[in-house]
C-alpha cells in the first residue's frame, strides 16, 4: 500500500545504547521532491495573483511610473501637487535624500494603483456595452468600431485564465415591466384567448402590487452580490433537489464518432487520465486562454473552472453541499465492483501515460472479488438524495468507510473501467449509438459515481465518454475540458504501433490501492438501486447524425444555424404532437461575472406562424413560396433577437425565478409567479459548442468528428434535445424521452419502427434543404 510504502522512510529501534534511527534516502528524496513541487505551486499561485491583480496593467508598469515621477522631481517639478512633501514630513527618522526617495516611491505606488483601478473600471464599462450584438452583420456602427479598438487596446497584454474576472460587469436586474411584457409575448401563441387574458390580468396585478416590492429587494441584492442569480440558481435548482441527479440533472459527453485511437482499454485510460491532468495543470497555473465569444475579443467568465477538479456533491437531508479541495494527487477507479485509489504523481512528478496504463492494467488483471456491499455502492449516488444523506451520515461518517469514501470524494475525478463495448459498430450502428448514450447517461446505475464533478468512462474496446454533475458548472465548460482531452489524446500524446501509450515505465511504482469497506447488511443499496433502475429503464435515448447538409448551407442562406435548427425542432414537434409547447433553449450569461445560463423561449409567435403556414399550404419541402420564406426569415430573426436578449441579461426566466425566491423569503404567495414556474418545458434543447480551442483542423482531419453529448428529458411527457454543429456538413442530435409517456415517439413506436419514427421526427430539418 502507498501509506506503508512511505512509512519505511523512517525506522528506529530502541537499544541500551539509545535510539538507532535509520533513514531511507530514496524515500526522503521522494518527500523532498514532493515538497519542492508543493512550494513551486504555491509560488506560481502567488505570482498569478499578482499578475491578474494588476490586469490590464503589468507589474513592470510600476517601475515605469516610478521612473517618470523621479524624473519630474529632478526637474524641480512636483507632479503630486504637494502630496510628496506631506509624505516627507512623516518620514522623520530618514535623511533628506531618503525621505525624498521613500515619499516618491509611496506616491508612485499609490498613483500606479489608482491607474490600475481606473483602467479596470474603463474595461468594465467597455465590457458592459452590448449594442454590437444587435447590429446587422456587415453594418457595424462607428461607435462599435471605436469600442472594439478600445477593448483591444486595454486587452493587449496577454491575460491569464482569471485576469478578466474583476473587470466583468455584474448581471443587471431587468425592469419588471419589460420582463412581464416579454413573458406575455412568449406565452401568447401557446394559450387560448381566454387563458391569455387571465394570465395578463395576473401579470398586471403582480406588477401593481407585489412585484415592485420584490423588485426592490432584488435590486438590493444586486448591489452587493457578485451575481444576483447564480447562488440561488445553484442552491434551489440543483442542490436542494431531492430526486435522483442521474438522468434528471447529470449529462454526458461522447468520444469521436468514427475514430477510436486505440482498442487497448488500459492505454486509452492512460492517455485520457494524463490529458485531464494536463488540463488541470493549465487551470491551476492559469495558462489557459480565457474563453471568448467566437470571432470577437469579448471575454467570458471563467469562474466555473475553479471547481472542475477535486470536487464532489455531498448529499444532505435538505440540501446538498459542493465540496472542493485545493489539490489531489490521485484518481478513484472502479472496475468489476471494486474501488481503487490510483496515485498519479510520484515524488512530485506526474506519471507518464505508459506508467498510468501499467497501473490501470494491474487493476484490470486483479482477480479479487468485490467485498460485501461494495459492487453496487455507487447506486447510492444514483437514487434519491435524502436516503443517501442518511446512509452516509450513519455508516460512512467514521472508520474505514469514511476513509474509503474520502478517497473517492477527494479524488481529482472518477474513472470507470467498463466491461462493455460501445460506439457506432456492428450490424446496427445507430442502435448501438443509442446504447452508447444510455451507458454514459446512467450505465448500470451503480458503476458511476454521479456525485463527482465528472466521471470518465473507458469501455472495453477503447471508446471513452464522461458523465458530468451539473450543479458546479454548465455544459460549455465541460465541453471545453473534453475537447482538450480528446485532442491531446489523439494528436499530442498518441500511441505506438501496438496501441500502447508512449513513454517509459518505472516498475517500482506502488500498486493501486484497493479501497476497503465494512458495510453492514442494513446499509445495502437496494432501495436506491431500485429507484435508479426504474428511472434508467424508463428513459429512451437516440443519437442521430444528420449528414445531408449542415452549417455551410445554412450560412449561405444568411440564416443563423442555431435559429435554423430551433425552427426545425418547432416544425418537428408540431408534426409529432399536433401543437406547440413551451420550449427551453439554454443560453449562457457568461458575459457577466459568475454568469451561468438564461432561457431562450424558442417557441414564438413568429415561429408558430411559419410552421402553420408551411403545414396549411402543404408546400413541398424543397420549394418554399416567397411568403413562407418571409415568415421563415422573420422567425429566425426573432429567435436571434431573443437569444441576444438572454445573453445580455434581459431574459425572462431567471428574473422571475429570483423574484419567486424573494417572495418565499418574505413569506408571501404570488399566484402569478407560482403559475409561471410550474409550467412544464416539454421541449428542452441545448447546443453543444465545438472547436472552442481549435486544437486541430476538421478540414484536414474530417474523421475526428465529435459526437457531442446529451441529457435526459426535463418533462415526463417531453423531449430533451441536444445538438452539436460539426464542420460545414453535419449536425449530431441527441434525443431523449420516456417510455412511460404515451405521447412520445418512444411509446408509439414498436421496436422495429422506433428508428424510423425518430428519423421522421428530426427529418423535418430538411424543410429548407433544396433552397
XYZ file of C-alpha atoms in Angstrom:
771
model
C 0.000 0.000 0.000
C 1.105 3.574 -0.637
C 0.906 4.521 3.047
C 3.010 1.505 4.009
C 5.497 2.310 1.280
C 6.006 5.820 2.631
C 6.149 4.640 6.236
C 9.525 2.923 5.739
C 11.189 6.300 5.227
C 11.761 6.373 8.996
C 12.698 3.333 11.070
C 14.024 3.383 14.600
C 14.749 0.900 17.336
C 15.435 1.472 20.994
C 18.660 -0.165 22.224
C 20.648 0.020 25.507
C 22.932 2.482 23.742
C 19.986 4.728 22.822
C 17.765 5.191 19.759
C 19.014 3.729 16.495
C 17.494 5.895 13.736
C 17.513 4.608 10.155
C 16.569 6.771 7.198
C 15.734 5.731 3.655
C 17.465 8.030 1.174
C 15.084 7.067 -1.621
C 12.003 7.795 0.457
C 13.488 11.063 1.766
C 14.280 12.033 -1.812
C 10.671 11.463 -2.765
C 9.487 13.526 0.182
C 11.906 16.326 -0.784
C 10.738 16.383 -4.421
C 7.103 16.266 -3.385
C 7.617 19.192 -1.009
C 9.517 21.096 -3.699
C 6.598 20.613 -6.096
C 4.212 21.910 -3.442
C 6.261 25.076 -2.898
C 6.598 25.648 -6.636
C 2.820 25.510 -6.906
C 2.461 27.999 -4.064
C 4.932 30.419 -5.661
C 3.189 30.020 -9.016
C -0.162 30.849 -7.442
C 1.308 33.893 -5.701
C 2.771 35.083 -8.990
C -0.550 34.597 -10.781
C -2.394 36.505 -8.064
C -0.113 39.481 -8.688
C -0.392 39.276 -12.476
C -4.180 39.039 -12.558
C -4.500 41.505 -9.674
C -2.915 44.322 -11.675
C -4.508 43.418 -15.050
C -4.922 45.147 -17.513
C -1.651 46.743 -16.378
C 1.539 44.789 -15.731
C 3.908 44.689 -12.736
C 6.639 46.269 -14.844
C 4.460 49.342 -15.350
C 5.089 50.194 -11.671
C 8.761 50.753 -12.480
C 7.800 52.990 -15.392
C 5.632 55.155 -13.128
C 8.408 55.387 -10.522
C 10.960 56.487 -13.129
C 8.584 59.115 -14.527
C 7.866 60.554 -11.056
C 11.566 60.658 -10.103
C 12.426 62.292 -13.423
C 9.857 65.042 -12.928
C 11.110 65.613 -9.383
C 14.687 66.129 -10.606
C 13.375 68.797 -12.966
C 12.167 70.710 -9.897
C 8.520 69.868 -10.668
C 6.019 68.458 -8.201
C 3.649 66.075 -10.034
C 1.957 65.214 -6.711
C 0.746 68.762 -6.070
C 2.210 68.774 -2.564
C 1.406 65.173 -1.567
C 5.059 64.075 -1.726
C 6.026 66.877 0.660
C 3.388 65.760 3.158
C 4.710 62.194 2.967
C 8.258 63.516 3.565
C 7.106 65.207 6.762
C 6.012 61.803 8.107
C 9.423 60.201 7.454
C 11.200 61.790 10.410
C 13.884 59.166 11.012
C 15.353 59.195 7.491
C 17.829 61.523 5.840
C 16.607 64.179 3.461
C 17.550 62.111 0.429
C 15.964 59.005 1.962
C 12.794 60.911 2.745
C 12.594 62.095 -0.848
C 13.122 58.596 -2.243
C 10.608 56.905 0.088
C 7.962 59.544 -0.454
C 8.440 59.324 -4.236
C 8.116 55.525 -4.120
C 4.979 55.704 -1.978
C 3.364 58.302 -4.206
C 4.321 56.378 -7.345
C 2.797 53.204 -5.917
C -0.428 54.995 -4.986
C -0.578 56.591 -8.437
C 0.084 53.216 -10.085
C -2.682 51.522 -8.085
C -5.051 54.359 -8.955
C -4.248 53.960 -12.642
C -4.899 50.199 -12.385
C -8.308 50.829 -10.819
C -9.083 53.401 -13.496
C -8.079 51.039 -16.304
C -10.091 48.222 -14.749
C -13.117 50.495 -14.412
C -12.776 51.569 -18.048
C -12.563 47.949 -19.166
C -15.664 47.077 -17.128
C -17.569 49.960 -18.698
C -16.474 48.844 -22.160
C -17.499 45.237 -21.495
C -20.925 46.496 -20.385
C -21.615 47.677 -23.924
C -23.771 45.124 -25.757
C -25.315 47.059 -28.633
C -22.842 45.423 -31.011
C -24.762 42.158 -30.677
C -27.923 43.722 -32.107
C -26.299 45.282 -35.170
C -26.753 43.644 -38.540
C -23.862 41.708 -39.998
C -21.788 43.973 -42.226
C -23.397 47.158 -40.856
C -21.206 47.994 -37.876
C -21.732 51.448 -36.398
C -18.917 53.916 -35.763
C -19.487 53.641 -32.008
C -18.989 49.887 -32.143
C -15.819 50.239 -34.212
C -14.350 52.668 -31.682
C -15.471 50.357 -28.865
C -13.708 47.354 -30.430
C -10.500 49.366 -30.758
C -10.596 50.426 -27.118
C -11.270 46.865 -25.907
C -8.343 45.609 -27.996
C -6.131 48.345 -26.575
C -6.954 47.539 -22.951
C -6.682 43.793 -23.610
C -3.386 43.978 -25.458
C -1.429 42.309 -22.655
C -1.730 38.506 -22.705
C -4.247 37.611 -19.984
C -4.279 34.665 -17.603
C -7.342 32.458 -17.217
C -8.898 34.642 -14.490
C -7.461 38.021 -15.497
C -10.802 39.440 -16.670
C -12.831 38.350 -13.648
C -12.725 41.662 -11.769
C -13.366 43.606 -14.989
C -16.506 41.746 -15.994
C -19.746 43.666 -15.342
C -22.371 42.460 -12.912
C -25.581 40.943 -14.264
C -28.194 43.733 -14.400
C -31.696 43.360 -12.990
C -34.190 43.976 -15.829
C -37.113 46.314 -15.369
C -40.055 44.300 -14.106
C -42.413 45.734 -16.730
C -40.048 44.688 -19.551
C -39.807 41.150 -18.179
C -43.573 40.819 -17.868
C -44.112 42.124 -21.396
C -41.629 39.613 -22.806
C -43.230 36.834 -20.771
C -46.724 37.596 -22.090
C -45.354 37.752 -25.612
C -43.769 34.299 -25.174
C -46.965 32.582 -23.957
C -49.385 34.224 -26.407
C -49.036 31.512 -29.121
C -49.418 28.714 -26.539
C -52.693 29.770 -24.902
C -56.275 30.290 -25.865
C -57.561 33.885 -25.870
C -59.378 33.280 -22.565
C -56.312 31.803 -20.857
C -54.098 34.569 -22.185
C -56.498 37.202 -20.869
C -56.455 35.546 -17.435
C -52.633 35.397 -17.353
C -52.428 39.013 -18.488
C -54.617 40.065 -15.536
C -52.439 38.064 -13.148
C -49.323 39.758 -14.541
C -50.871 43.219 -14.249
C -51.960 42.565 -10.649
C -48.496 41.241 -9.815
C -46.776 44.322 -11.223
C -49.164 46.688 -9.471
C -48.964 45.050 -6.040
C -46.297 42.583 -5.011
C -43.938 42.845 -7.990
C -42.379 46.223 -7.250
C -41.783 45.255 -3.632
C -39.947 42.075 -4.641
C -38.006 44.017 -7.278
C -36.647 46.416 -4.674
C -35.252 43.541 -2.604
C -33.740 42.011 -5.726
C -32.025 45.250 -6.683
C -30.670 45.496 -3.153
C -29.127 42.050 -3.538
C -27.677 43.002 -6.933
C -25.827 45.918 -5.304
C -23.715 43.685 -3.064
C -23.829 40.260 -4.695
C -21.425 39.398 -7.481
C -24.311 37.874 -9.421
C -27.890 38.141 -8.221
C -28.911 34.841 -9.868
C -26.099 32.299 -9.674
C -26.022 31.441 -5.965
C -29.800 30.962 -5.770
C -29.809 29.067 -9.052
C -27.147 26.656 -7.797
C -28.861 26.130 -4.465
C -32.553 25.927 -5.346
C -32.436 24.417 -8.830
C -29.654 21.916 -8.192
C -28.531 21.386 -4.599
C -31.965 21.403 -2.962
C -33.405 18.909 -5.430
C -34.252 15.648 -3.652
C -34.866 13.475 -6.708
C -32.061 11.463 -8.374
C -29.437 13.529 -10.169
C -28.772 10.624 -12.542
C -30.741 11.270 -15.778
C -32.611 14.219 -14.197
C -29.591 16.504 -13.833
C -26.321 14.893 -14.916
C -25.423 14.908 -18.605
C -22.920 13.048 -20.777
C -20.281 13.636 -23.451
C -19.169 11.181 -26.125
C -15.979 10.167 -27.912
C -15.174 10.706 -31.600
C -17.805 9.277 -33.928
C -15.572 7.412 -36.404
C -12.165 7.219 -34.713
C -11.003 5.175 -31.734
C -7.253 5.905 -31.314
C -6.616 2.522 -29.674
C -8.651 -0.535 -28.760
C -6.466 -1.132 -25.690
C -8.624 -0.166 -22.716
C -5.723 0.427 -20.332
C -3.828 2.522 -22.900
C -6.846 4.699 -23.687
C -7.388 5.200 -19.973
C -3.705 6.119 -19.544
C -3.771 8.842 -22.181
C -7.198 10.134 -21.133
C -6.200 10.455 -17.470
C -2.945 12.150 -18.471
C -4.726 14.631 -20.740
C -7.209 15.514 -17.988
C -4.389 16.088 -15.509
C -2.528 18.252 -18.029
C -5.681 20.330 -18.344
C -5.869 20.591 -14.543
C -2.255 21.786 -14.523
C -3.152 24.503 -17.014
C -6.133 25.541 -14.895
C -4.024 25.665 -11.714
C -1.312 27.675 -13.446
C -3.941 29.779 -15.252
C -2.237 29.012 -18.552
C -5.490 28.519 -20.441
C -6.591 31.462 -22.512
C -9.854 32.985 -21.291
C -12.796 31.823 -23.400
C -14.219 34.457 -25.717
C -17.274 34.850 -27.876
C -16.190 33.259 -31.182
C -14.776 35.777 -33.618
C -14.553 38.587 -31.068
C -12.280 39.900 -28.315
C -15.063 39.737 -25.726
C -14.074 37.534 -22.743
C -16.368 35.148 -20.930
C -16.433 34.452 -17.196
C -14.080 31.645 -16.165
C -15.365 31.163 -12.605
C -16.796 27.716 -13.392
C -13.292 26.347 -13.998
C -12.398 26.733 -10.317
C -14.370 23.667 -9.178
C -13.735 21.428 -12.147
C -11.403 19.014 -10.355
C -11.216 17.669 -6.778
C -14.918 18.393 -6.319
C -17.880 16.328 -5.186
C -21.514 16.922 -4.384
C -22.084 15.714 -0.811
C -25.696 14.751 -0.022
C -27.697 16.376 2.747
C -31.157 15.657 4.097
C -32.497 19.037 2.953
C -29.805 20.376 0.660
C -26.578 19.067 -0.824
C -23.212 20.783 -0.479
C -20.481 21.188 -3.077
C -17.129 20.285 -1.526
C -13.930 21.352 -3.269
C -10.323 20.574 -2.285
C -7.305 22.548 -3.426
C -5.451 19.630 -4.963
C -5.381 15.856 -5.180
C -2.625 13.536 -6.378
C -4.834 10.532 -7.096
C -7.926 9.461 -9.003
C -10.618 6.991 -7.944
C -11.105 3.970 -10.228
C -13.980 1.484 -10.437
C -13.746 -1.916 -12.123
C -15.903 -5.021 -11.740
C -17.394 -3.886 -8.466
C -14.052 -2.884 -6.857
C -12.871 0.618 -5.948
C -9.228 1.708 -6.122
C -7.138 4.761 -5.356
C -4.637 5.309 -8.163
C -1.754 7.675 -7.381
C -0.912 9.696 -10.482
C 2.078 11.545 -9.021
C 5.311 10.120 -7.673
C 7.710 12.386 -5.810
C 6.109 15.438 -7.365
C 6.278 14.035 -10.910
C 3.191 13.311 -12.988
C 3.313 9.700 -14.093
C 3.821 9.153 -17.805
C 0.871 7.853 -19.856
C 2.620 4.486 -20.144
C 3.012 4.301 -16.365
C -0.668 5.083 -15.830
C -1.516 2.414 -18.423
C 0.686 -0.001 -16.464
C -1.199 0.808 -13.268
C -4.605 0.536 -14.953
C -3.640 -2.855 -16.351
C -2.928 -4.025 -12.801
C -6.491 -3.122 -11.896
C -7.879 -4.911 -14.962
C -5.851 -8.033 -14.110
C -6.813 -8.078 -10.437
C -8.878 -11.277 -9.909
C -10.117 -10.393 -6.417
C -13.912 -10.228 -5.957
C -15.836 -7.246 -4.566
C -16.299 -7.006 -0.817
C -19.731 -7.334 0.735
C -21.869 -4.388 -0.342
C -19.086 -2.865 -2.470
C -20.171 -3.744 -6.011
C -23.362 -1.681 -6.102
C -22.331 1.018 -3.646
C -22.417 3.687 -6.366
C -26.203 3.280 -6.636
C -26.458 5.444 -3.516
C -25.406 8.416 -5.673
C -27.987 7.456 -8.327
C -31.083 7.298 -6.107
C -32.979 9.902 -4.110
C -30.779 12.319 -2.202
C -32.288 12.156 1.289
C -31.839 8.367 1.768
C -28.250 8.701 0.559
C -27.632 11.511 3.058
C -28.965 9.416 5.930
C -26.968 6.340 4.958
C -23.838 8.451 4.533
C -24.258 10.022 7.960
C -24.958 6.717 9.704
C -22.491 4.349 8.046
C -19.856 6.488 6.291
C -19.012 9.181 8.831
C -16.206 7.336 10.619
C -13.821 4.413 10.415
C -12.763 2.540 7.316
C -15.883 3.510 5.385
C -15.165 7.221 5.849
C -11.543 6.803 4.792
C -12.544 4.975 1.626
C -15.362 7.401 0.854
C -12.920 10.301 1.321
C -10.645 8.715 -1.266
C -13.481 8.803 -3.801
C -14.784 12.250 -2.938
C -11.360 13.923 -2.704
C -10.059 12.320 -5.894
C -9.239 14.562 -8.850
C -12.031 12.789 -10.750
C -13.635 9.373 -11.056
C -12.737 6.715 -13.639
C -14.971 3.783 -14.518
C -13.418 0.891 -16.462
C -16.436 -0.593 -18.192
C -16.628 -4.204 -19.307
C -18.942 -3.398 -22.233
C -18.012 -2.357 -25.766
C -19.714 0.759 -27.087
C -19.709 3.004 -30.137
C -21.023 3.007 -33.689
C -20.263 -0.596 -34.551
C -21.747 -3.940 -35.613
C -24.741 -4.626 -37.821
C -26.848 -1.928 -36.133
C -24.514 1.086 -35.754
C -27.283 3.585 -34.981
C -28.900 1.310 -32.422
C -25.520 0.826 -30.824
C -25.099 4.602 -30.606
C -28.316 4.689 -28.582
C -26.889 2.067 -26.201
C -23.686 4.112 -26.025
C -25.702 7.171 -24.923
C -27.573 5.223 -22.240
C -24.318 3.698 -20.996
C -22.920 7.191 -20.417
C -26.142 8.705 -19.086
C -26.733 6.090 -16.397
C -24.760 2.863 -17.069
C -25.814 0.097 -14.696
C -26.844 2.754 -12.149
C -24.083 1.642 -9.782
C -20.887 1.700 -11.869
C -20.560 5.507 -11.926
C -20.117 7.922 -9.034
C -22.708 10.518 -10.009
C -21.728 12.906 -7.195
C -18.262 13.616 -8.630
C -17.827 16.746 -10.730
C -17.309 14.376 -13.645
C -16.721 10.665 -14.145
C -14.703 9.347 -17.080
C -15.865 6.069 -18.605
C -13.430 3.912 -20.600
C -15.057 0.982 -22.369
C -13.501 -2.379 -23.135
C -12.952 -1.554 -26.823
C -11.210 1.765 -26.079
C -14.187 4.083 -26.508
C -14.481 6.792 -23.879
C -17.036 9.260 -22.576
C -17.918 11.168 -19.453
C -20.824 11.806 -17.125
C -20.873 15.269 -15.525
C -22.652 16.562 -12.443
C -24.491 19.780 -13.268
C -24.546 21.964 -10.158
C -20.935 23.209 -10.306
C -20.852 24.193 -13.991
C -22.688 24.128 -17.298
C -22.003 22.054 -20.387
C -19.762 24.525 -22.310
C -17.166 24.410 -19.513
C -17.124 20.605 -19.519
C -17.135 20.576 -23.339
C -14.002 22.758 -23.285
C -12.309 20.248 -20.973
C -13.419 17.255 -23.059
C -12.355 18.846 -26.336
C -8.871 19.410 -24.924
C -8.770 15.830 -23.622
C -9.748 14.192 -26.906
C -7.402 16.367 -28.969
C -4.460 15.899 -26.594
C -5.031 12.144 -26.502
C -5.155 11.766 -30.287
C -2.766 14.439 -31.565
C -0.171 15.066 -28.830
C 0.186 12.020 -26.601
C -0.605 9.394 -29.232
C 0.117 5.653 -29.232
C 2.784 3.329 -30.567
C 2.198 0.827 -33.374
C 0.891 -1.731 -30.860
C -1.712 0.666 -29.461
C 0.138 1.285 -26.201
C 0.868 4.652 -24.614
C 4.242 6.204 -25.234
C 6.857 6.635 -22.561
C 8.805 4.513 -20.122
C 7.625 2.578 -17.095
C 9.148 2.645 -13.631
C 8.299 -0.862 -12.438
C 8.927 0.031 -8.787
C 5.692 2.032 -8.668
C 3.478 1.079 -5.726
C 0.371 -0.763 -6.978
C -3.058 0.887 -6.991
C -4.568 0.849 -3.529
C -7.693 -1.235 -3.154
C -10.266 0.583 -1.015
C -11.711 -1.397 1.847
C -15.231 -1.244 3.251
C -17.194 -2.501 6.234
C -20.768 -2.205 5.034
C -23.406 -3.824 7.257
C -26.402 -5.572 5.630
C -28.799 -2.819 6.727
C -26.753 -0.286 4.742
C -27.232 -2.133 1.461
C -28.283 -0.072 -1.516
C -31.341 -1.984 -2.734
C -33.780 0.913 -2.246
C -31.649 3.449 -4.095
C -30.822 0.943 -6.823
C -34.495 0.150 -7.385
C -35.342 3.857 -7.783
C -32.397 4.428 -10.114
C -33.067 1.312 -12.169
C -36.700 2.274 -12.724
C -35.599 5.732 -13.875
C -32.927 4.315 -16.187
C -35.289 1.749 -17.713
C -37.849 4.468 -18.411
C -35.523 6.788 -20.335
C -35.060 6.273 -24.064
C -32.143 7.810 -25.972
C -31.479 8.225 -29.662
C -28.339 9.638 -31.265
C -28.958 10.854 -34.798
C -26.063 12.092 -37.013
C -27.683 14.261 -39.695
C -25.360 14.476 -42.720
C -27.489 15.681 -45.626
C -26.409 19.278 -45.045
C -25.108 21.441 -42.241
C -23.845 24.848 -41.207
C -22.396 25.574 -44.640
C -25.744 25.596 -46.429
C -27.490 27.400 -43.576
C -24.956 30.238 -43.664
C -25.269 30.523 -47.444
C -28.937 31.277 -46.839
C -27.810 34.027 -44.417
C -29.611 32.297 -41.565
C -28.172 31.637 -38.109
C -27.519 27.871 -37.840
C -28.901 27.835 -34.304
C -32.092 29.624 -35.377
C -32.395 27.249 -38.347
C -32.239 24.186 -36.088
C -34.568 25.639 -33.477
C -37.208 26.323 -36.135
C -36.673 22.794 -37.419
C -37.395 21.469 -33.950
C -40.567 23.539 -33.740
C -41.738 22.039 -37.022
C -40.751 18.546 -35.880
C -42.609 18.898 -32.587
C -45.719 20.225 -34.314
C -45.753 17.275 -36.715
C -45.203 14.871 -33.842
C -47.786 16.242 -31.385
C -50.068 18.410 -33.498
C -49.380 21.560 -31.495
C -46.786 23.797 -29.875
C -45.235 23.767 -26.415
C -43.144 25.869 -24.086
C -39.595 25.418 -25.400
C -36.382 25.806 -23.433
C -33.086 26.630 -25.087
C -30.097 27.209 -22.836
C -28.163 30.427 -23.418
C -25.098 31.498 -21.483
C -24.800 34.699 -19.436
C -21.025 34.451 -19.043
C -20.604 37.969 -20.416
C -21.214 38.830 -16.772
C -19.223 37.830 -13.721
C -20.213 34.403 -12.376
C -22.853 34.164 -15.079
C -24.373 30.795 -15.869
C -27.420 30.376 -18.118
C -30.629 32.016 -19.220
C -33.624 30.553 -21.029
C -34.425 31.379 -24.623
C -38.129 30.717 -25.159
C -37.763 29.451 -28.697
C -41.458 28.974 -29.381
C -42.549 32.439 -30.515
C -45.497 33.862 -32.414
C -43.227 34.185 -35.442
C -42.054 30.560 -35.333
C -45.632 29.322 -34.921
C -46.777 31.443 -37.865
C -44.067 29.942 -40.059
C -44.857 26.345 -39.064
C -48.610 26.807 -39.551
C -48.104 28.465 -42.924
C -45.846 25.641 -44.056
C -48.309 22.977 -42.921
C -51.508 24.651 -44.140
C -50.200 25.391 -47.623
C -48.752 21.872 -47.959
C -45.733 23.376 -49.662
C -43.124 20.852 -50.884
C -40.195 20.894 -48.522
C -37.748 21.838 -51.247
C -39.861 24.587 -52.808
C -40.954 27.119 -50.257
C -43.006 30.006 -51.613
C -41.923 33.578 -51.069
C -44.497 34.330 -48.298
C -43.391 31.266 -46.356
C -39.746 32.180 -46.868
C -40.509 35.625 -45.490
C -42.153 34.094 -42.415
C -39.161 31.808 -42.003
C -36.706 34.695 -42.034
C -38.829 36.741 -39.632
C -38.975 33.775 -37.253
C -35.197 33.288 -37.489
C -34.559 36.985 -36.808
C -36.931 36.867 -33.840
C -35.092 33.877 -32.420
C -31.744 35.609 -32.789
C -33.082 38.668 -31.002
C -34.403 36.512 -28.142
C -31.013 34.833 -27.882
C -29.205 38.169 -27.754
C -31.564 39.475 -25.074
C -30.929 36.379 -22.968
C -27.152 36.696 -23.319
C -27.160 40.379 -22.359
C -29.151 39.983 -19.156
C -32.641 40.771 -20.474
C -34.073 37.285 -20.296
C -37.329 36.275 -18.659
C -36.991 33.193 -16.544
C -34.022 33.920 -14.264
C -35.534 37.258 -13.264
C -38.915 35.677 -12.455
C -37.161 32.839 -10.627
C -35.315 35.260 -8.350
C -38.486 37.234 -7.693
C -40.096 33.961 -6.627
C -37.211 33.206 -4.247
C -37.565 36.665 -2.680
C -41.306 36.074 -2.218
C -40.588 32.832 -0.370
C -38.100 34.572 1.904
C -40.732 37.212 2.667
C -43.385 34.560 3.242
C -45.802 35.902 0.639
C -47.542 33.993 -2.146
C -47.866 35.133 -5.730
C -50.404 33.257 -7.904
C -48.678 34.681 -10.974
C -45.157 33.504 -10.088
C -46.462 30.147 -8.899
C -48.168 29.531 -12.226
C -45.199 30.708 -14.286
C -42.683 28.471 -12.514
C -44.952 25.414 -12.665
C -45.205 25.396 -16.462
C -43.520 22.291 -17.949
C -40.759 22.512 -20.549
C -41.906 19.752 -22.907
C -39.160 20.566 -25.391
C -35.835 21.247 -23.674
C -32.940 21.961 -26.020
C -29.280 22.881 -25.853
C -26.444 23.367 -28.322
C -23.044 21.866 -27.503
C -20.184 24.179 -28.526
C -17.430 22.712 -30.694
C -13.884 23.768 -31.591
C -13.649 26.126 -28.636
C -9.876 25.666 -28.567
C -9.140 24.854 -32.233
C -6.544 22.248 -31.314
C -6.907 20.544 -34.675
C -8.384 21.286 -38.073
C -11.560 19.430 -39.021
C -10.918 20.208 -42.680
C -7.670 18.232 -42.655
C -8.927 15.683 -40.122
C -12.611 15.212 -41.012
C -12.689 11.764 -39.425
C -12.213 13.299 -35.955
C -15.829 14.386 -35.715
C -17.184 14.902 -32.231
C -20.456 13.272 -31.285
C -21.204 15.870 -28.625
C -23.380 14.851 -25.715
C -26.886 14.812 -24.334
C -29.165 14.801 -21.295
C -32.426 13.324 -20.083
C -35.878 14.821 -20.711
C -36.896 17.648 -18.381
C -40.627 16.839 -18.507
C -42.036 13.329 -18.188
C -44.109 13.880 -21.330
C -41.494 15.790 -23.277
C -38.207 15.579 -25.143
C -34.641 16.507 -24.276
C -32.733 17.522 -27.405
C -29.041 18.331 -27.551
C -27.271 19.076 -30.823
C -23.766 19.857 -31.958
C -22.963 21.560 -35.271
C -19.844 19.810 -36.587
C -17.946 21.256 -39.529
C -19.882 22.520 -42.522
C -21.991 19.492 -43.385
C -23.088 17.689 -40.230
C -25.342 18.128 -37.211
C -25.454 15.486 -34.460
C -28.695 15.226 -32.484
C -29.136 13.576 -29.083
C -32.792 12.943 -28.276
C -34.272 11.593 -25.054
C -37.787 10.890 -23.820
C -39.563 8.436 -21.527
C -41.139 5.093 -22.328
C -43.850 5.742 -19.747
C -45.290 8.638 -21.738
C -47.917 7.510 -24.242
C -47.494 10.631 -26.353
C -43.807 10.464 -27.204
C -42.206 8.746 -30.159
C -40.691 6.119 -27.874
C -44.052 4.826 -26.645
C -45.841 4.977 -30.002
C -43.145 3.178 -31.943
C -42.589 -0.544 -31.948
C -39.058 -1.818 -31.559
C -38.755 -2.284 -35.327
C -40.175 1.132 -36.210
C -38.581 3.226 -33.473
C -35.581 4.271 -35.545
C -37.787 5.199 -38.487
C -40.059 7.328 -36.294
C -37.122 9.132 -34.743
C -35.822 9.860 -38.218
C -39.244 11.165 -39.200
C -39.291 13.375 -36.121
C -35.990 15.033 -36.910
C -36.123 14.632 -40.638
C -38.089 17.880 -40.613
C -34.799 19.772 -40.751
C -34.879 19.024 -44.471
C -37.580 21.637 -44.989
C -35.202 24.184 -46.460
C -32.547 21.898 -47.901
C -33.433 22.486 -51.514
C -33.435 26.262 -51.420
